[in-house]
mmCIF file of C-alpha atoms and ligand atoms in Angstrom:
data_model
loop_
_atom_site.group_PDB
_atom_site.id
_atom_site.type_symbol
_atom_site.label_atom_id
_atom_site.label_comp_id
_atom_site.label_asym_id
_atom_site.label_seq_id
_atom_site.Cartn_x
_atom_site.Cartn_y
_atom_site.Cartn_z
ATOM 1 C CA MET A 45 40.791 21.362 38.193
ATOM 2 C CA ALA A 46 41.194 18.758 35.056
ATOM 3 C CA ARG A 47 38.412 17.172 35.237
ATOM 4 C CA ALA A 48 36.041 20.102 35.172
ATOM 5 C CA LEU A 49 37.543 21.180 32.224
ATOM 6 C CA LEU A 50 37.018 18.012 30.660
ATOM 7 C CA LEU A 51 33.431 18.188 31.880
ATOM 8 C CA LEU A 52 33.020 22.135 30.231
ATOM 9 C CA TYR A 53 34.777 21.159 27.173
ATOM 10 C CA PHE A 54 32.178 18.022 26.909
ATOM 11 C CA PHE A 55 29.604 20.169 27.290
ATOM 12 C CA PHE A 56 30.891 22.714 25.004
ATOM 13 C CA PHE A 57 31.353 19.919 22.346
ATOM 14 C CA PHE A 58 27.804 18.622 23.015
ATOM 15 C CA PHE A 59 26.211 21.717 22.443
ATOM 16 C CA VAL A 60 28.304 23.310 19.756
ATOM 17 C CA VAL A 61 28.815 20.118 17.067
ATOM 18 C CA VAL A 62 25.795 17.539 18.270
ATOM 19 C CA VAL A 63 22.801 19.902 18.962
ATOM 20 C CA SER A 64 23.532 22.991 15.965
ATOM 21 C CA ARG A 65 23.804 19.736 13.974
ATOM 22 C CA VAL A 66 20.469 19.084 14.257
ATOM 23 C CA PRO A 67 18.246 21.189 12.209
ATOM 24 C CA ALA A 68 15.715 23.184 13.783
ATOM 25 C CA PRO A 69 12.693 22.057 11.921
ATOM 26 C CA LEU A 70 13.514 18.366 12.366
ATOM 27 C CA LEU A 71 13.536 18.861 16.274
ATOM 28 C CA LEU A 72 10.369 20.827 16.083
ATOM 29 C CA ALA A 73 8.452 17.780 13.345
ATOM 30 C CA ALA A 74 9.474 15.640 16.111
ATOM 31 C CA ALA A 75 7.900 17.364 18.989
ATOM 32 C CA ALA A 76 4.823 17.916 16.883
ATOM 33 C CA CYS A 77 4.085 14.434 15.484
ATOM 34 C CA VAL A 78 3.191 12.390 17.687
ATOM 35 C CA PRO A 79 1.580 8.940 16.665
ATOM 36 C CA GLU A 80 -2.420 9.167 16.288
ATOM 37 C CA ARG A 81 -4.543 6.773 16.267
ATOM 38 C CA CYS A 82 -7.463 5.643 14.011
ATOM 39 C CA GLY A 83 -9.314 2.475 15.094
ATOM 40 C CA ASN A 84 -6.427 -0.288 15.595
ATOM 41 C CA LEU A 85 -3.931 1.615 13.254
ATOM 42 C CA ILE A 86 -1.062 3.635 14.897
ATOM 43 C CA VAL A 87 -0.345 6.280 12.327
ATOM 44 C CA SER A 88 2.908 8.120 12.809
ATOM 45 C CA PRO A 89 5.006 9.969 10.276
ATOM 46 C CA PRO A 90 5.807 9.664 7.549
ATOM 47 C CA PHE A 91 2.119 8.990 7.749
ATOM 48 C CA GLY A 92 -0.062 11.731 9.279
ATOM 49 C CA LEU A 93 -4.027 11.884 9.642
ATOM 50 C CA VAL A 94 -5.506 14.529 7.368
ATOM 51 C CA ASP A 95 -9.081 15.741 8.187
ATOM 52 C CA GLY A 96 -11.011 17.193 5.409
ATOM 53 C CA SER A 97 -8.829 20.097 3.740
ATOM 54 C CA GLU A 98 -6.673 20.515 6.795
ATOM 55 C CA GLU A 99 -3.188 20.194 6.577
ATOM 56 C CA ASN A 100 -0.954 18.291 8.588
ATOM 57 C CA LYS A 101 2.844 18.512 8.309
ATOM 58 C CA CYS A 102 3.545 15.214 9.726
ATOM 59 C CA GLY A 103 2.001 13.254 6.569
ATOM 60 C CA LEU A 104 4.349 13.495 3.769
ATOM 61 C CA MET A 105 2.702 14.127 0.428
ATOM 62 C CA GLY A 106 0.914 11.065 -0.180
ATOM 63 C CA PHE A 107 1.513 9.485 3.234
ATOM 64 C CA GLN A 108 -2.091 11.229 4.025
ATOM 65 C CA VAL A 109 -4.610 9.128 5.773
ATOM 66 C CA HIS A 110 -7.909 9.693 6.232
ATOM 67 C CA CYS A 111 -10.287 7.894 9.023
ATOM 68 C CA THR A 112 -13.720 7.416 8.532
ATOM 69 C CA ASP A 113 -15.946 5.600 11.002
ATOM 70 C CA LYS A 114 -12.480 4.669 12.507
ATOM 71 C CA ILE A 115 -11.349 2.903 9.223
ATOM 72 C CA PRO A 116 -8.118 3.854 7.531
ATOM 73 C CA TYR A 117 -7.661 5.233 4.004
ATOM 74 C CA LEU A 118 -5.034 6.088 1.763
ATOM 75 C CA GLY A 119 -6.411 9.147 1.386
ATOM 76 C CA PHE A 120 -4.686 10.354 -2.211
ATOM 77 C CA TYR A 121 -7.557 9.687 -4.584
ATOM 78 C CA GLY A 122 -11.361 9.501 -5.414
ATOM 79 C CA ARG A 123 -13.515 8.359 -1.980
ATOM 80 C CA GLU A 124 -15.282 5.565 -4.134
ATOM 81 C CA TYR A 125 -11.770 3.859 -4.887
ATOM 82 C CA ARG A 126 -9.866 4.404 -1.975
ATOM 83 C CA LEU A 127 -7.227 1.476 -0.324
ATOM 84 C CA GLN A 128 -8.058 0.963 2.913
ATOM 85 C CA ILE A 129 -4.986 0.393 5.209
ATOM 86 C CA LEU A 130 -5.328 -2.539 7.525
ATOM 87 C CA GLY A 131 -1.583 -2.574 8.523
ATOM 88 C CA ILE A 132 1.569 -0.007 8.460
ATOM 89 C CA PHE A 133 4.825 -1.914 9.019
ATOM 90 C CA TYR A 134 7.133 0.993 9.867
ATOM 91 C CA GLY A 135 10.107 -1.460 10.342
ATOM 92 C CA ASN A 136 10.506 -2.971 6.439
ATOM 93 C CA PHE A 137 8.718 0.345 5.000
ATOM 94 C CA SER A 138 5.868 -1.679 3.821
ATOM 95 C CA LEU A 139 1.821 -1.497 4.274
ATOM 96 C CA LEU A 140 -0.999 -3.780 3.857
ATOM 97 C CA VAL A 141 -4.161 -2.255 1.993
ATOM 98 C CA SER A 142 -7.227 -3.477 0.677
ATOM 99 C CA ASP A 143 -8.920 -2.593 -2.257
ATOM 100 C CA ALA A 144 -12.214 -3.625 -0.721
ATOM 101 C CA HIS A 145 -14.111 -1.428 -3.436
ATOM 102 C CA LYS A 146 -13.708 -4.492 -5.196
ATOM 103 C CA LEU A 147 -15.602 -6.701 -3.172
ATOM 104 C CA VAL A 148 -18.975 -4.638 -4.162
ATOM 105 C CA GLY A 149 -18.711 -5.679 -7.369
ATOM 106 C CA PHE A 150 -19.830 -9.463 -6.598
ATOM 107 C CA ASN A 151 -22.472 -8.263 -3.896
ATOM 108 C CA PRO A 152 -23.858 -5.154 -5.830
ATOM 109 C CA PRO A 153 -26.928 -3.179 -4.916
ATOM 110 C CA SER A 154 -30.127 -4.235 -6.792
ATOM 111 C CA GLU A 155 -29.873 -1.954 -9.395
ATOM 112 C CA ARG A 156 -26.393 -2.974 -10.454
ATOM 113 C CA GLY A 157 -25.572 -6.189 -11.789
ATOM 114 C CA CYS A 158 -22.714 -8.268 -10.449
ATOM 115 C CA HIS A 159 -19.265 -7.947 -11.944
ATOM 116 C CA VAL A 160 -15.739 -8.647 -11.524
ATOM 117 C CA PRO A 161 -13.136 -6.351 -11.581
ATOM 118 C CA THR A 162 -12.252 -4.360 -14.646
ATOM 119 C CA ALA A 163 -9.814 -2.088 -13.354
ATOM 120 C CA ASN A 164 -5.855 -2.623 -12.015
ATOM 121 C CA SER A 165 -5.361 -2.111 -8.269
ATOM 122 C CA THR A 166 -1.789 -0.838 -8.900
ATOM 123 C CA SER A 167 -2.717 1.645 -11.837
ATOM 124 C CA LYS A 168 -4.382 3.987 -9.014
ATOM 125 C CA LEU A 169 -1.112 3.976 -7.432
ATOM 126 C CA GLY A 170 1.916 6.050 -8.125
ATOM 127 C CA LEU A 171 5.016 7.324 -6.354
ATOM 128 C CA PRO A 172 5.605 7.132 -3.122
ATOM 129 C CA PHE A 173 4.329 2.961 -3.404
ATOM 130 C CA SER A 174 5.154 0.163 -4.908
ATOM 131 C CA ASN A 175 4.300 -3.241 -5.802
ATOM 132 C CA SER A 176 5.762 -5.424 -3.249
ATOM 133 C CA PRO A 177 7.537 -8.795 -4.852
ATOM 134 C CA LEU A 178 5.306 -11.029 -2.387
ATOM 135 C CA ASN A 179 2.124 -10.152 -3.908
ATOM 136 C CA GLN A 180 0.362 -12.816 -5.520
ATOM 137 C CA ASN A 181 -1.928 -12.546 -9.118
ATOM 138 C CA LEU A 182 -5.679 -12.799 -8.815
ATOM 139 C CA ILE A 183 -6.968 -12.999 -12.535
ATOM 140 C CA PHE A 184 -10.340 -12.307 -13.235
ATOM 141 C CA TYR A 185 -11.783 -12.905 -16.866
ATOM 142 C CA ASN A 186 -14.953 -11.966 -18.094
ATOM 143 C CA CYS A 187 -15.516 -14.289 -21.020
ATOM 144 C CA THR A 188 -17.856 -11.901 -23.816
ATOM 145 C CA LYS A 189 -17.976 -14.387 -26.898
ATOM 146 C CA ALA A 190 -18.236 -18.188 -25.485
ATOM 147 C CA PRO A 191 -17.162 -19.912 -22.233
ATOM 148 C CA PRO A 192 -13.678 -21.604 -22.359
ATOM 149 C CA PRO A 193 -14.005 -25.172 -23.351
ATOM 150 C CA PRO A 194 -13.500 -27.346 -20.215
ATOM 151 C CA GLU A 195 -9.727 -28.615 -21.083
ATOM 152 C CA THR A 196 -8.897 -25.258 -20.190
ATOM 153 C CA VAL A 197 -11.370 -24.347 -17.521
ATOM 154 C CA SER A 198 -9.142 -27.630 -15.747
ATOM 155 C CA ARG A 199 -6.064 -27.105 -17.118
ATOM 156 C CA ASP A 200 -5.675 -23.337 -16.234
ATOM 157 C CA GLY A 201 -8.132 -24.036 -12.643
ATOM 158 C CA LEU A 202 -10.297 -21.569 -13.871
ATOM 159 C CA VAL A 203 -12.907 -20.963 -10.981
ATOM 160 C CA ASP A 204 -16.374 -20.154 -10.986
ATOM 161 C CA THR A 205 -16.998 -16.609 -9.736
ATOM 162 C CA ALA A 206 -20.345 -15.782 -7.544
ATOM 163 C CA CYS A 207 -21.514 -13.342 -10.842
ATOM 164 C CA ARG A 208 -21.384 -16.758 -13.131
ATOM 165 C CA ASN A 209 -22.294 -15.635 -16.614
ATOM 166 C CA ASN A 210 -19.042 -16.750 -18.322
ATOM 167 C CA THR A 211 -16.549 -15.395 -15.238
ATOM 168 C CA PHE A 212 -14.002 -17.112 -13.807
ATOM 169 C CA VAL A 213 -10.995 -16.516 -11.466
ATOM 170 C CA ARG A 214 -7.522 -17.786 -10.929
ATOM 171 C CA ALA A 215 -4.123 -17.885 -9.694
ATOM 172 C CA GLY A 216 -1.159 -16.389 -11.748
ATOM 173 C CA GLY A 217 2.024 -16.640 -9.767
ATOM 174 C CA PRO A 218 3.773 -13.630 -8.827
ATOM 175 C CA TYR A 219 2.027 -10.312 -8.901
ATOM 176 C CA ASN A 220 4.457 -8.129 -11.773
ATOM 177 C CA GLY A 221 2.784 -5.004 -11.201
ATOM 178 C CA ASP A 222 1.535 -3.827 -14.444
ATOM 179 C CA GLY A 223 -1.638 -5.497 -13.481
ATOM 180 C CA GLY A 224 -1.307 -6.921 -17.444
ATOM 181 C CA GLY A 225 -2.880 -10.600 -17.606
ATOM 182 C CA GLY A 226 1.164 -11.587 -17.566
ATOM 183 C CA GLY A 227 0.422 -13.870 -20.386
ATOM 184 C CA TYR A 228 -2.263 -15.210 -18.760
ATOM 185 C CA GLU A 229 -5.147 -13.883 -21.512
ATOM 186 C CA LEU A 230 -7.530 -16.433 -22.441
ATOM 187 C CA GLU A 231 -8.982 -15.871 -25.772
ATOM 188 C CA GLY A 232 -12.746 -14.338 -25.645
ATOM 189 C CA CYS A 233 -12.166 -13.350 -22.370
ATOM 190 C CA ASN A 234 -11.116 -10.017 -20.655
ATOM 191 C CA SER A 235 -8.465 -10.366 -18.160
ATOM 192 C CA THR A 236 -8.273 -8.282 -14.593
ATOM 193 C CA ALA A 237 -5.131 -9.049 -12.715
ATOM 194 C CA VAL A 238 -5.495 -8.266 -9.083
ATOM 195 C CA PRO A 239 -2.744 -8.548 -6.293
ATOM 196 C CA VAL A 240 -3.219 -10.118 -3.087
ATOM 197 C CA LEU A 241 -0.569 -11.675 -0.583
ATOM 198 C CA GLY A 242 -2.361 -14.737 0.869
ATOM 199 C CA LYS A 243 -0.608 -16.666 3.196
ATOM 200 C CA SER A 244 2.760 -15.433 2.481
ATOM 201 C CA ASP A 245 4.537 -18.860 3.957
ATOM 202 C CA SER A 246 3.287 -20.936 1.177
ATOM 203 C CA GLY A 247 3.911 -18.453 -1.360
ATOM 204 C CA LYS A 248 0.399 -20.352 -3.715
ATOM 205 C CA VAL A 249 -2.789 -18.877 -3.275
ATOM 206 C CA ASN A 250 -6.332 -20.891 -4.437
ATOM 207 C CA ALA A 251 -8.646 -18.921 -6.131
ATOM 208 C CA SER A 252 -11.553 -20.270 -4.741
ATOM 209 C CA ASP A 253 -10.878 -18.015 -1.711
ATOM 210 C CA TYR A 254 -10.773 -14.857 -4.224
ATOM 211 C CA LEU A 255 -13.543 -12.917 -2.022
ATOM 212 C CA GLU A 256 -10.997 -13.649 1.235
ATOM 213 C CA LEU A 257 -7.755 -13.107 -0.508
ATOM 214 C CA ILE A 258 -9.420 -9.670 -1.669
ATOM 215 C CA ARG A 259 -9.965 -8.420 1.400
ATOM 216 C CA ASP A 260 -7.207 -9.623 3.285
ATOM 217 C CA GLY A 261 -4.875 -6.709 0.792
ATOM 218 C CA PHE A 262 -1.560 -6.966 -0.535
ATOM 219 C CA LEU A 263 1.944 -5.405 0.144
ATOM 220 C CA LEU A 264 3.193 -2.129 -0.688
ATOM 221 C CA THR A 265 6.287 -0.617 -0.168
ATOM 222 C CA TRP A 266 7.766 2.825 -0.182
ATOM 223 C CA GLN A 267 11.557 4.401 -0.096
ATOM 224 C CA PRO A 268 12.791 4.607 3.443
ATOM 225 C CA THR A 269 14.682 7.496 2.292
ATOM 226 C CA GLN A 270 11.895 9.522 0.722
ATOM 227 C CA GLY A 271 9.555 8.486 3.894
ATOM 228 C CA SER A 272 11.371 7.693 6.816
ATOM 229 C CA GLN A 273 13.800 10.653 6.909
ATOM 230 C CA PRO A 274 12.751 13.272 4.953
ATOM 231 C CA ASP A 275 15.321 15.501 6.552
ATOM 232 C CA ALA A 276 18.252 13.149 5.993
ATOM 233 C CA ALA A 277 19.385 14.370 3.019
ATOM 234 C CA ASP A 278 19.113 17.831 4.306
ATOM 235 C CA ASN A 279 21.101 16.875 6.981
ATOM 236 C CA VAL A 280 24.192 15.737 5.081
ATOM 237 C CA GLU A 281 23.994 18.657 2.752
ATOM 238 C CA ARG A 282 24.469 21.055 5.991
ATOM 239 C CA SER A 283 27.339 18.927 7.748
ATOM 240 C CA ALA A 284 28.986 19.136 4.027
ATOM 241 C CA THR A 285 28.373 22.688 3.958
ATOM 242 C CA GLU A 286 30.016 23.183 7.780
ATOM 243 C CA VAL A 287 32.916 21.281 7.177
ATOM 244 C CA GLN A 288 34.065 23.897 4.106
ATOM 245 C CA VAL A 289 33.064 26.764 6.764
HETATM 246 C C1 NAG B 423 7.468 -6.455 6.573
HETATM 247 O O1 NAG B 423 7.132 -6.911 8.142
HETATM 248 C C2 NAG B 423 6.010 -7.649 8.441
HETATM 249 C C3 NAG B 423 5.598 -7.806 9.785
HETATM 250 O O2 NAG B 423 6.424 -8.753 10.124
HETATM 251 C C4 NAG B 423 5.719 -8.680 7.250
HETATM 252 O O3 NAG B 423 4.137 -9.473 7.327
HETATM 253 C C5 NAG B 423 5.693 -7.903 5.909
HETATM 254 O O4 NAG B 423 5.447 -9.154 4.981
HETATM 255 C C6 NAG B 423 6.699 -7.343 6.230
HETATM 256 N N1 NAG B 423 6.970 -6.643 4.849
HETATM 257 C C7 NAG B 423 8.104 -7.293 3.413
HETATM 258 C C8 NAG B 423 7.771 -6.323 2.511
HETATM 259 O O5 NAG B 423 8.514 -8.143 3.035
HETATM 260 C C1 NAG B 424 -18.402 -8.845 -18.600
HETATM 261 O O1 NAG B 424 -18.360 -7.808 -19.480
HETATM 262 C C2 NAG B 424 -19.526 -6.977 -20.326
HETATM 263 C C3 NAG B 424 -19.066 -6.345 -21.283
HETATM 264 O O2 NAG B 424 -18.040 -5.230 -21.202
HETATM 265 C C4 NAG B 424 -19.998 -5.952 -19.227
HETATM 266 O O3 NAG B 424 -21.477 -5.470 -19.704
HETATM 267 C C5 NAG B 424 -20.752 -7.101 -17.651
HETATM 268 O O4 NAG B 424 -21.478 -6.840 -16.896
HETATM 269 C C6 NAG B 424 -19.371 -8.030 -18.050
HETATM 270 N N1 NAG B 424 -19.638 -8.957 -16.611
HETATM 271 C C7 NAG B 424 -19.244 -9.252 -15.487
HETATM 272 C C8 NAG B 424 -20.205 -10.126 -14.586
HETATM 273 O O5 NAG B 424 -18.704 -8.621 -15.104
HETATM 274 C C1 NAG B 425 -26.087 -12.694 -15.683
HETATM 275 O O1 NAG B 425 -26.544 -12.045 -17.059
HETATM 276 C C2 NAG B 425 -27.805 -11.648 -16.910
HETATM 277 C C3 NAG B 425 -28.111 -10.869 -18.322
HETATM 278 O O2 NAG B 425 -27.428 -9.878 -18.593
HETATM 279 C C4 NAG B 425 -28.394 -10.943 -15.306
HETATM 280 O O3 NAG B 425 -29.814 -11.088 -15.441
HETATM 281 C C5 NAG B 425 -28.170 -12.251 -14.887
HETATM 282 O O4 NAG B 425 -28.435 -11.794 -13.379
HETATM 283 C C6 NAG B 425 -26.419 -12.438 -14.177
HETATM 284 N N1 NAG B 425 -26.098 -13.431 -13.368
HETATM 285 C C7 NAG B 425 -25.848 -13.127 -12.528
HETATM 286 C C8 NAG B 425 -25.288 -14.350 -11.475
HETATM 287 O O5 NAG B 425 -25.391 -12.309 -12.354
HETATM 288 C C1 NAG B 426 -2.969 -1.872 -15.810
HETATM 289 O O1 NAG B 426 -2.290 -0.771 -15.508
HETATM 290 C C2 NAG B 426 -1.115 -0.713 -16.132
HETATM 291 C C3 NAG B 426 -0.189 0.428 -16.003
HETATM 292 O O2 NAG B 426 -0.568 1.317 -15.463
HETATM 293 C C4 NAG B 426 -2.012 -0.879 -17.782
HETATM 294 O O3 NAG B 426 0.029 -1.195 -18.895
HETATM 295 C C5 NAG B 426 -2.068 -2.266 -17.884
HETATM 296 O O4 NAG B 426 -3.018 -2.254 -19.658
HETATM 297 C C6 NAG B 426 -4.029 -2.153 -17.390
HETATM 298 N N1 NAG B 426 -4.485 -3.354 -17.224
HETATM 299 C C7 NAG B 426 -5.826 -3.424 -17.072
HETATM 300 C C8 NAG B 426 -6.257 -4.724 -17.402
HETATM 301 O O5 NAG B 426 -6.335 -2.599 -17.022
HETATM 302 C C1 NAG B 427 -12.950 -7.028 -24.050
HETATM 303 O O1 NAG B 427 -12.886 -8.228 -24.758
HETATM 304 C C2 NAG B 427 -13.254 -7.850 -25.980
HETATM 305 C C3 NAG B 427 -12.273 -8.845 -26.785
HETATM 306 O O2 NAG B 427 -12.531 -10.417 -26.085
HETATM 307 C C4 NAG B 427 -12.350 -6.830 -26.471
HETATM 308 O O3 NAG B 427 -13.079 -6.356 -27.945
HETATM 309 C C5 NAG B 427 -12.961 -5.712 -25.713
HETATM 310 O O4 NAG B 427 -13.003 -4.465 -25.891
HETATM 311 C C6 NAG B 427 -12.065 -5.650 -24.447
HETATM 312 N N1 NAG B 427 -13.009 -4.806 -23.224
HETATM 313 C C7 NAG B 427 -12.320 -4.139 -22.482
HETATM 314 C C8 NAG B 427 -13.177 -3.241 -21.688
HETATM 315 O O5 NAG B 427 -10.885 -4.281 -22.455
HETATM 316 C C1 NAG B 428 -9.158 -24.829 -3.102
HETATM 317 O O1 NAG B 428 -10.664 -24.531 -2.570
HETATM 318 C C2 NAG B 428 -11.544 -25.134 -2.279
HETATM 319 C C3 NAG B 428 -12.677 -24.627 -1.604
HETATM 320 O O2 NAG B 428 -12.257 -24.404 -0.469
HETATM 321 C C4 NAG B 428 -10.922 -26.951 -2.643
HETATM 322 O O3 NAG B 428 -12.307 -27.538 -2.749
HETATM 323 C C5 NAG B 428 -10.142 -26.790 -3.477
HETATM 324 O O4 NAG B 428 -9.295 -28.509 -3.418
HETATM 325 C C6 NAG B 428 -8.692 -26.126 -2.998
HETATM 326 N N1 NAG B 428 -7.659 -26.208 -4.143
HETATM 327 C C7 NAG B 428 -6.880 -26.314 -4.205
HETATM 328 C C8 NAG B 428 -5.697 -26.941 -5.154
HETATM 329 O O5 NAG B 428 -5.911 -26.790 -2.980
#
């Protein structure tokens, strides 16, 4: 008898206290947001696949993924400049992306000349993503006045790019996230910094491998409170008001 009462009490406790605390929208969202697939990538909340103008309740703002020919792109800016998603690491709130668009400059359609990157990768980004401190700097130079003297070339480890014409690339330590030359400016040259992850174990990149390095991408991180648990704050608020009542 006492045991039955205890069991009844337990059920009562479970339904009233536990179930009532899980916000209904969270239950609904969890049920609706099944992982989706784009090529080899599994897209789960906070990310969500979007198709054209269709809404997707599972992808938070900024976390929309466009799937084009089974290739996933981070979907929040112009078609031409999108970042390809190479992998999403849900466990540590980071993703590997490639600014593959920059590679086209080195092997352009015949009507456009060969050119080195001129725009920041991370200037295209804003919230919810930030640069990971693991990223390394590749600095591209377009020397418009005169070629740098050979001493400079060897001292700074400047490597000719495929475009030649006084364009160079070098490795420049950890990427600081602002895209500036970060003290690596060369007189008479325009510089653009491009983040690359490289082989994360060595922490070093070889500038000669610039095409491969760009293709292999760089890491972005997101804030878990914004991304993974959109209802966590809501949950806490509810608990607090319940206590008051
Ligand atoms: C997250 O984990 C993945 C897989 O283990 C790893 O490759 C990546 O570097 C990690 N990201 C960060 C920001 O440490
Ligand atoms: C270098 O800069 C000049 C002037 O901005 C530009 O016309 C040229 O295409 C650039 N060259 C390369 C190889 O990027
Ligand atoms: C170097 O620049 C010249 C003139 O701007 C151009 O005709 C030539 O194709 C360029 N070379 C390469 C390798 O892009
Ligand atoms: C890169 O972006 C940062 C901030 O968005 C800006 O301060 C910097 O001048 C940019 N650098 C280049 C080379 O465009
Ligand atoms: C390129 O560098 C020259 C000086 O070296 C500068 O006058 C010019 O404004 C720069 N162009 C860009 C697009 O940054
Ligand atoms: C970088 O790679 C090039 C070509 O693969 C090689 O010749 C050079 O020795 C390498 N540089 C360093 C510092 O390892």
